[in-house]
Coordinates of C-alpha atoms (C1' of nucleotides) in Angstrom, one line a residue:
Chain I
M1 CA -23.7 -29.0 63.0
L2 CA -21.8 -28.2 59.8
L3 CA -19.8 -25.8 59.8
H4 CA -19.3 -22.6 57.3
Q5 CA -17.2 -20.1 55.9
P6 CA -18.6 -17.6 58.4
D7 CA -18.1 -19.6 61.2
V8 CA -14.6 -20.5 60.7
L9 CA -13.9 -16.8 60.0
Q10 CA -15.7 -15.7 63.3
G11 CA -14.2 -18.5 65.2
A12 CA -10.3 -17.3 64.1
L13 CA -11.3 -13.7 65.2
E14 CA -11.8 -14.9 68.4
L15 CA -9.1 -17.3 68.6
L16 CA -6.8 -14.5 67.9
D17 CA -8.2 -12.3 70.3
E18 CA -7.8 -14.9 73.2
D19 CA -4.2 -16.6 72.3
G20 CA -3.1 -14.0 69.8
L21 CA -1.7 -14.2 66.2
D22 CA 1.1 -17.1 67.2
G23 CA -1.5 -19.1 69.0
L24 CA -3.8 -19.1 66.0
T25 CA -3.1 -22.5 64.3
M26 CA -5.2 -24.4 62.1
R27 CA -4.9 -27.5 64.5
R28 CA -6.0 -25.1 67.4
L29 CA -9.2 -23.3 65.2
G30 CA -10.2 -26.6 64.2
A31 CA -10.2 -27.6 68.0
R32 CA -11.9 -25.1 69.2
L33 CA -15.0 -25.8 66.3
N34 CA -14.9 -29.5 67.1
V35 CA -13.5 -30.3 63.9
R36 CA -9.8 -32.0 62.7
G37 CA -7.5 -28.7 61.5
G38 CA -7.7 -30.3 58.0
A39 CA -11.5 -29.9 57.8
L40 CA -11.0 -26.2 57.2
Y41 CA -9.4 -26.6 54.2
R42 CA -12.9 -26.9 53.1
H43 CA -13.8 -23.6 53.9
F44 CA -10.5 -21.8 53.0
P45 CA -7.8 -22.7 50.6
S46 CA -5.0 -21.9 53.0
K47 CA -4.5 -20.3 56.1
E48 CA -2.9 -17.6 54.4
A49 CA -6.5 -17.2 52.9
L50 CA -8.3 -17.2 56.1
L51 CA -5.8 -14.6 57.6
D52 CA -6.5 -12.2 54.7
A53 CA -10.6 -12.8 55.1
M54 CA -9.6 -11.6 59.2
A55 CA -7.8 -8.8 57.7
E56 CA -10.6 -7.4 55.6
Q57 CA -13.3 -8.4 58.4
L58 CA -11.0 -6.0 60.9
L59 CA -11.2 -3.4 58.3
E60 CA -15.3 -3.6 58.5
G61 CA -16.8 0.2 58.6
V62 CA -13.5 2.2 59.2
A63 CA -14.1 3.8 55.7
D64 CA -17.9 4.7 57.0
A65 CA -17.3 7.5 59.1
D66 CA -16.1 10.1 56.7
R67 CA -17.8 13.4 57.3
P68 CA -17.3 14.6 53.2
H69 CA -18.0 17.9 54.1
D70 CA -15.4 18.9 56.6
P71 CA -11.9 20.7 55.9
W72 CA -9.7 17.5 54.5
P73 CA -6.9 17.7 57.5
E74 CA -10.0 16.7 59.9
R75 CA -11.2 14.0 57.9
L76 CA -7.8 12.5 57.3
R77 CA -7.6 12.9 61.4
F78 CA -10.6 11.2 61.6
L79 CA -9.7 8.7 59.5
G80 CA -6.7 7.6 61.3
R81 CA -8.3 8.0 64.5
H82 CA -11.0 5.4 63.5
L83 CA -8.4 2.9 61.8
R84 CA -6.3 3.0 65.0
Q85 CA -9.5 2.7 66.9
K86 CA -10.9 -0.3 65.1
L87 CA -7.1 -2.0 65.2
L88 CA -7.3 -2.0 69.2
T89 CA -10.7 -3.9 69.3
R90 CA -8.7 -6.9 68.7
R91 CA -5.7 -8.5 70.0
D92 CA -2.8 -8.4 67.6
A93 CA -5.2 -6.8 64.8
A94 CA -2.5 -4.2 63.6
R95 CA 0.0 -7.1 62.7
V96 CA -2.6 -9.1 61.1
V97 CA -3.7 -6.6 58.6
A98 CA 0.1 -5.6 58.4
G99 CA 1.3 -8.7 57.2
T100 CA -1.6 -9.4 54.5
Y101 CA -1.7 -8.0 51.1
T102 CA -5.5 -8.1 50.3
S103 CA -7.7 -6.2 48.5
G104 CA -10.7 -7.2 49.4
P105 CA -13.7 -4.3 49.7
N106 CA -12.7 -3.1 53.5
T107 CA -9.4 -2.7 52.8
Q108 CA -10.0 -0.7 49.1
A109 CA -12.6 1.3 50.8
V110 CA -10.1 2.5 53.1
G111 CA -7.3 3.0 51.1
R112 CA -9.8 4.5 48.3
L113 CA -10.9 7.1 51.1
A114 CA -7.5 8.3 51.9
F115 CA -6.9 8.5 48.2
Q116 CA -9.7 10.5 48.0
I117 CA -9.1 13.0 50.9
L118 CA -5.9 13.7 50.1
S119 CA -7.2 14.6 46.1
D120 CA -9.8 16.7 47.1
A121 CA -7.0 18.0 49.2
G122 CA -4.9 18.8 46.0
F123 CA -2.6 16.5 45.6
K124 CA -1.5 14.8 42.3
P125 CA -2.6 11.0 42.0
S126 CA 1.4 10.0 42.8
Q127 CA 1.5 12.1 46.0
A128 CA -1.9 11.1 47.2
G129 CA -0.7 7.7 46.6
A130 CA 2.3 8.2 48.4
L131 CA 1.2 9.8 51.4
H132 CA -1.9 7.2 51.9
F133 CA 0.6 4.6 52.2
A134 CA 2.6 6.4 54.5
M135 CA 0.1 7.3 56.9
F136 CA -0.8 3.5 56.5
H137 CA 2.8 2.5 57.7
F138 CA 2.5 5.1 60.4
V139 CA -0.9 3.7 61.9
L140 CA 0.1 0.4 61.7
G141 CA 3.4 1.1 62.7
H142 CA 1.8 2.6 65.6
V143 CA -0.2 0.1 66.4
I144 CA 1.5 -2.9 66.0
E145 CA 4.2 -1.7 68.7
E146 CA 1.1 -0.6 71.6
Q147 CA 0.0 -4.2 70.9
A148 CA 3.2 -5.9 71.0
A149 CA 3.6 -4.0 74.6
A150 CA 0.4 -4.7 75.9
A151 CA 1.1 -8.6 75.2
L152 CA 4.4 -8.3 77.1
G153 CA 2.1 -7.2 79.6
P154 CA 3.3 -4.7 82.9
E155 CA 4.6 -7.9 84.9
H156 CA 7.6 -7.6 82.3
D157 CA 8.7 -4.8 84.2
W158 CA 10.8 -3.3 81.1
A159 CA 10.9 -0.6 83.7
A160 CA 12.3 -1.4 86.9
R161 CA 14.9 -3.1 84.6
I162 CA 16.5 -0.4 83.0
M163 CA 15.9 1.6 85.9
K164 CA 18.8 -0.6 87.6
D165 CA 21.3 -0.1 84.6
P166 CA 23.9 1.5 85.6
G167 CA 23.9 3.4 82.9
Y168 CA 20.6 5.1 83.1
R169 CA 20.8 7.8 85.7
G170 CA 21.3 11.2 83.5
D171 CA 20.5 9.1 80.3
L172 CA 17.8 11.7 78.5
Y173 CA 17.0 9.1 75.9
Q174 CA 16.5 6.6 78.1
E175 CA 14.1 8.4 80.5
T176 CA 12.6 9.5 77.6
L177 CA 11.1 5.8 76.2
L178 CA 10.5 4.7 79.7
E179 CA 8.3 8.1 80.3
L180 CA 7.0 7.4 76.8
A181 CA 5.9 3.6 77.2
K182 CA 3.8 4.8 80.5
A183 CA 2.2 7.9 79.1
S184 CA -0.9 7.9 76.9
Q185 CA -0.3 6.2 73.9
E186 CA -3.2 8.2 72.1
E187 CA -1.5 11.4 72.6
R188 CA 1.5 10.0 71.3
F189 CA -0.7 8.8 68.2
E190 CA -1.8 12.2 68.1
Y191 CA 0.8 14.0 67.8
G192 CA 2.2 11.8 65.1
M193 CA -1.1 11.9 63.3
K194 CA -0.9 16.1 63.5
V195 CA 3.0 16.0 62.3
F196 CA 1.8 14.1 59.1
I197 CA -0.7 16.5 58.4
D198 CA 0.8 19.5 59.2
G199 CA 3.5 18.4 56.6
A200 CA 0.7 17.2 54.3
R201 CA -0.6 21.0 54.1
A202 CA 2.7 22.5 53.7
Q203 CA 2.9 20.9 50.6
V204 CA -0.3 22.1 49.1
G205 CA 0.3 25.9 50.7
D206 CA -2.1 25.5 53.4
L207 CA 0.2 26.2 56.3
Chain T
M1 CA 37.1 -27.2 62.1
L2 CA 34.8 -25.5 65.0
L3 CA 32.0 -22.7 64.9
H4 CA 32.1 -19.5 66.6
Q5 CA 29.1 -16.9 67.7
P6 CA 30.4 -14.7 64.4
D7 CA 30.3 -17.6 62.0
V8 CA 26.4 -18.5 63.0
L9 CA 25.4 -14.8 62.5
Q10 CA 27.4 -14.4 59.2
G11 CA 25.9 -17.8 57.8
A12 CA 22.6 -16.5 59.3
L13 CA 22.7 -13.1 57.0
E14 CA 24.4 -14.8 53.8
L15 CA 21.0 -17.7 54.5
L16 CA 18.6 -14.6 54.8
D17 CA 19.8 -12.7 51.7
E18 CA 19.5 -16.1 49.6
D19 CA 16.1 -17.5 50.8
G20 CA 14.6 -15.0 52.5
L21 CA 13.2 -15.1 56.4
D22 CA 10.8 -17.7 55.6
G23 CA 13.7 -19.9 54.6
L24 CA 15.6 -19.1 57.6
T25 CA 15.6 -21.9 59.8
M26 CA 17.6 -23.4 62.5
R27 CA 18.0 -26.7 60.6
R28 CA 18.9 -25.3 56.9
L29 CA 21.2 -22.7 58.9
G30 CA 23.2 -25.8 60.1
A31 CA 22.9 -27.4 56.9
R32 CA 24.8 -24.3 55.5
L33 CA 27.1 -24.5 58.3
N34 CA 27.8 -28.3 58.1
V35 CA 26.3 -28.7 61.4
R36 CA 23.2 -30.2 62.6
G37 CA 20.5 -27.6 63.9
G38 CA 20.7 -28.4 67.4
A39 CA 24.2 -27.7 67.8
L40 CA 23.5 -23.9 67.2
Y41 CA 22.4 -23.6 70.4
R42 CA 25.6 -23.9 71.7
H43 CA 26.2 -20.3 70.2
F44 CA 22.6 -18.6 70.6
P45 CA 20.3 -19.6 73.3
S46 CA 17.2 -19.4 70.9
K47 CA 16.0 -18.5 67.2
E48 CA 15.0 -14.8 68.5
A49 CA 18.3 -14.2 70.1
L50 CA 19.8 -15.0 66.8
L51 CA 17.1 -12.9 64.7
D52 CA 17.7 -9.9 67.5
A53 CA 21.7 -10.3 66.9
M54 CA 21.4 -9.9 62.9
A55 CA 18.7 -6.9 63.5
E56 CA 21.7 -5.7 65.4
Q57 CA 24.2 -6.4 62.5
L58 CA 21.8 -5.0 59.9
L59 CA 22.0 -1.3 61.6
E60 CA 25.6 -1.2 61.9
G61 CA 27.0 1.8 60.9
V62 CA 23.9 3.4 59.9
A63 CA 24.2 6.1 62.8
D64 CA 27.9 6.9 61.7
A65 CA 26.6 9.0 58.9
D66 CA 25.7 12.2 60.7
R67 CA 26.8 15.8 60.1
P68 CA 26.1 17.7 63.3
H69 CA 26.8 20.8 61.5
D70 CA 24.2 20.6 59.2
P71 CA 20.8 21.8 59.5
W72 CA 18.5 19.5 61.7
P73 CA 16.2 18.7 58.6
E74 CA 19.1 18.0 56.7
R75 CA 20.5 15.5 59.3
L76 CA 17.0 13.7 59.7
R77 CA 16.7 13.3 56.0
F78 CA 19.9 11.8 56.0
L79 CA 19.5 9.2 58.6
G80 CA 16.5 8.3 57.3
R81 CA 18.0 7.8 53.6
H82 CA 20.9 6.1 55.3
L83 CA 18.4 3.4 57.3
R84 CA 16.8 3.1 54.1
Q85 CA 19.6 2.1 52.0
K86 CA 21.1 -0.1 54.6
L87 CA 17.9 -2.0 55.3
L88 CA 17.9 -2.2 51.1
T89 CA 21.3 -4.2 51.0
R90 CA 19.9 -7.5 52.7
R91 CA 16.7 -9.4 51.7
D92 CA 14.0 -9.0 54.0
A93 CA 16.2 -6.8 56.3
A94 CA 13.3 -4.9 57.3
R95 CA 11.0 -7.3 58.4
V96 CA 14.0 -8.7 60.6
V97 CA 14.6 -5.6 62.0
A98 CA 10.9 -4.8 62.5
G99 CA 10.7 -7.6 64.1
T100 CA 12.9 -7.6 66.7
Y101 CA 12.9 -5.4 70.3
T102 CA 16.4 -5.2 70.7
S103 CA 18.3 -2.7 72.5
G104 CA 21.7 -3.5 71.3
P105 CA 24.5 -0.9 70.7
N106 CA 23.6 -0.3 66.9
T107 CA 20.0 -0.3 67.6
Q108 CA 20.3 2.3 70.3
A109 CA 22.8 4.5 68.1
V110 CA 20.4 4.8 65.7
G111 CA 17.6 5.5 67.7
R112 CA 19.8 8.0 69.9
L113 CA 20.7 9.6 66.7
A114 CA 17.4 10.6 65.7
F115 CA 16.4 11.9 69.1
Q116 CA 19.4 13.8 69.4
I117 CA 18.4 15.6 66.1
L118 CA 15.1 16.2 67.2
S119 CA 16.1 17.8 70.6
D120 CA 18.9 19.9 68.9
A121 CA 15.7 21.2 66.7
G122 CA 14.1 22.3 69.9
F123 CA 11.5 19.2 70.6
K124 CA 10.7 18.6 73.8
P125 CA 12.1 14.8 75.1
S126 CA 8.5 13.6 74.6
Q127 CA 7.9 15.2 71.3
A128 CA 11.5 13.7 69.8
G129 CA 10.8 10.5 71.2
A130 CA 7.2 10.3 69.6
L131 CA 8.5 11.7 66.4
H132 CA 11.5 9.4 66.3
F133 CA 9.0 6.4 66.5
A134 CA 7.2 7.8 64.1
M135 CA 9.9 8.3 61.3
F136 CA 11.2 4.7 62.0
H137 CA 7.4 3.2 61.5
F138 CA 7.3 5.4 58.1
V139 CA 11.1 4.0 57.2
L140 CA 10.6 0.4 58.4
G141 CA 6.9 0.4 56.6
H142 CA 8.1 1.3 53.6
V143 CA 11.2 -0.7 52.7
I144 CA 9.1 -4.0 54.2
E145 CA 6.8 -3.0 51.3
E146 CA 9.7 -2.6 48.9
Q147 CA 11.0 -5.7 49.8
A148 CA 8.1 -7.6 49.9
A149 CA 7.3 -6.2 46.4
A150 CA 10.7 -7.2 45.3
A151 CA 9.6 -10.9 46.5
L152 CA 6.9 -11.2 44.3
G153 CA 9.4 -10.4 41.9
P154 CA 8.2 -9.3 38.2
E155 CA 6.6 -12.7 37.0
H156 CA 3.9 -12.5 39.4
D157 CA 2.3 -10.0 36.9
W158 CA 0.0 -7.8 39.0
A159 CA -0.1 -5.3 37.0
A160 CA -2.0 -7.1 34.2
R161 CA -4.4 -9.1 36.5
I162 CA -5.3 -5.5 37.7
M163 CA -5.7 -4.2 34.1
K164 CA -8.3 -7.3 32.7
D165 CA -10.2 -6.4 35.9
P166 CA -13.3 -4.5 34.2
G167 CA -13.3 -2.4 37.0
Y168 CA -10.1 -1.2 36.6
R169 CA -10.7 1.4 33.6
G170 CA -11.3 4.7 34.8
D171 CA -10.6 3.6 38.1
L172 CA -8.3 6.3 39.1
Y173 CA -7.2 4.5 42.6
Q174 CA -6.0 1.5 40.7
E175 CA -4.4 2.8 38.1
T176 CA -2.4 5.0 40.7
L177 CA -1.3 2.3 42.8
L178 CA 0.0 0.4 39.6
E179 CA 1.7 3.2 38.5
L180 CA 3.1 3.5 42.1
A181 CA 4.4 0.0 42.0
K182 CA 6.1 0.7 39.0
A183 CA 7.8 4.2 39.9
S184 CA 10.7 4.8 41.6
Q185 CA 10.5 3.7 44.9
E186 CA 13.2 6.2 46.1
E187 CA 11.3 9.4 45.1
R188 CA 8.4 8.0 46.6
F189 CA 10.4 7.6 49.9
E190 CA 11.8 11.0 49.5
Y191 CA 8.3 12.4 49.2
G192 CA 6.9 10.8 51.9
M193 CA 10.1 12.2 54.2
K194 CA 9.7 15.7 52.8
V195 CA 6.5 15.3 54.1
F196 CA 7.2 14.3 57.8
I197 CA 10.0 16.5 58.0
D198 CA 8.1 19.7 56.9
G199 CA 5.5 18.5 59.3
A200 CA 8.3 18.7 62.0
R201 CA 9.3 21.9 60.6
A202 CA 6.0 23.5 61.5
Q203 CA 5.6 22.4 64.9
V204 CA 8.4 24.2 65.7
G205 CA 8.0 27.4 63.8
D206 CA 10.2 26.9 61.2
L207 CA 7.7 26.7 58.1
Chain O
dA1 C1' 33.5 -27.0 74.5
dC2 C1' 31.1 -28.6 71.0
dC3 C1' 28.7 -31.9 68.0
dT4 C1' 25.6 -36.1 66.9
dG5 C1' 21.7 -38.6 67.4
dA6 C1' 17.1 -38.7 68.5
dA7 C1' 13.5 -37.7 70.6
dC8 C1' 9.3 -34.2 72.4
dA9 C1' 5.8 -31.7 70.8
dC10 C1' 4.2 -29.2 67.6
dC11 C1' 3.3 -27.0 62.4
dG12 C1' 0.6 -26.1 57.1
dT13 C1' -1.2 -29.3 54.4
dT14 C1' -3.1 -33.1 51.5
dC15 C1' -6.1 -37.1 50.7
dA16 C1' -8.4 -41.7 51.0
dA17 C1' -12.2 -43.2 53.2
dG18 C1' -16.4 -42.6 55.5
dT19 C1' -21.2 -40.5 56.3
Chain N
dA1 C1' -20.6 -31.6 50.9
dC2 C1' -18.3 -32.2 54.8
dC3 C1' -15.5 -34.5 58.1
dT4 C1' -12.1 -38.1 59.9
dG5 C1' -7.7 -40.3 60.0
dA6 C1' -3.2 -40.6 58.8
dA7 C1' 0.2 -39.6 56.7
dC8 C1' 4.2 -36.0 54.3
dA9 C1' 7.5 -32.7 55.0
dC10 C1' 8.8 -30.0 57.9
dC11 C1' 9.5 -26.9 62.5
dG12 C1' 12.2 -25.0 67.0
dT13 C1' 14.4 -26.9 71.0
dT14 C1' 16.2 -30.2 74.4
dC15 C1' 19.7 -33.7 76.2
dA16 C1' 22.2 -37.7 76.8
dA17 C1' 26.1 -39.5 74.7
dG18 C1' 30.2 -39.2 72.3
dT19 C1' 34.8 -36.6 70.7

DNA sequence: ACCTGAACACCGTTCAAGT
DNA sequence: ACCTGAACACCGTTCAAGT
């Protein structure tokens, strides 16, 4: 049976989920699709183009959750949450999206929505632009870290090693990092979003 | 003349500057040091270990600029600025630091300082931890983007391509992204820092 | 102790030739 | 039009053998 672009994209996303970004090679993707690696170049001109298409797919629907009549801080919080949730559905998704510089429709829709929300809030275009970038840096950075920690797995026993370190006892910084790794990542995410949004509200005199 | 660890590290940083992270391979680094690639494994157990050492070196001195008697928002802004400046001194430095999970002395000192400043401001450990991560995500994301744009170079003529797009005229979002790319990155960085810091101040009742 | 030479097990990508 | 087979120009890493 012949392969088509959507099959390759679908297979790539499945392989990403199973083996992670480092395990995603053209040869292995070919094998999964019963084809040699070189054959994939009939469907995508390069691995980079495939990764761009994957990033696009990973952002599908993220911009659809807006409630335009809610207050802007809620809309922004919602968008951030939705983006994080979507990225968490697929292994290494945040790294794929961060490592790509596409302007496909989904990518644009997400950026546009953040920009729109901030414009509605009263920010000047240059400010809305700066802030929408800052927000994506926060979300992507946060989820990259979450997914990197998940990949190490609980067996890495990072905690136990730190505990044994003689310098650990009474080191509030190390202790806190340890607690943070074990605590709810969602809670930490929400706190970051709140600080960001409160900072934005302060600019606009809404705080 | 025999090679030692510091020579390899120094050579790696120079090669990074000249050829970027993608151009940094063990074989090419060996060639630059008049040695075969395999010989480097006498000095670093893996490329990853070398990259960790590079990240450490890239953060040297960043935590030394603190003025403990200044108000905490100024201290935080200073640290963020200093980190950005340091990362900008070497090509792809932000990608190297972001892609690495060391806890060498310099890396720790930077994290510890941010944590200390936030603790002094009155944040609980878990909050200070969450915020210091958020701040690094912002700074690293910002500088990665700056350095990626710099690598494309002005000849990429991204601007001209967008201008030709029939959908461009009157598209405030695209227009703004374009302006943002041409505008002062420092200004955009400062604005992001201000929003973040004002958000933090709001949590602590200082706003 | 450090380096060479050579290999192992891979990469992304290209392209004539087959169907 | 799509795929195979085979190659090209690389990777990171290992290791016996040399000095």
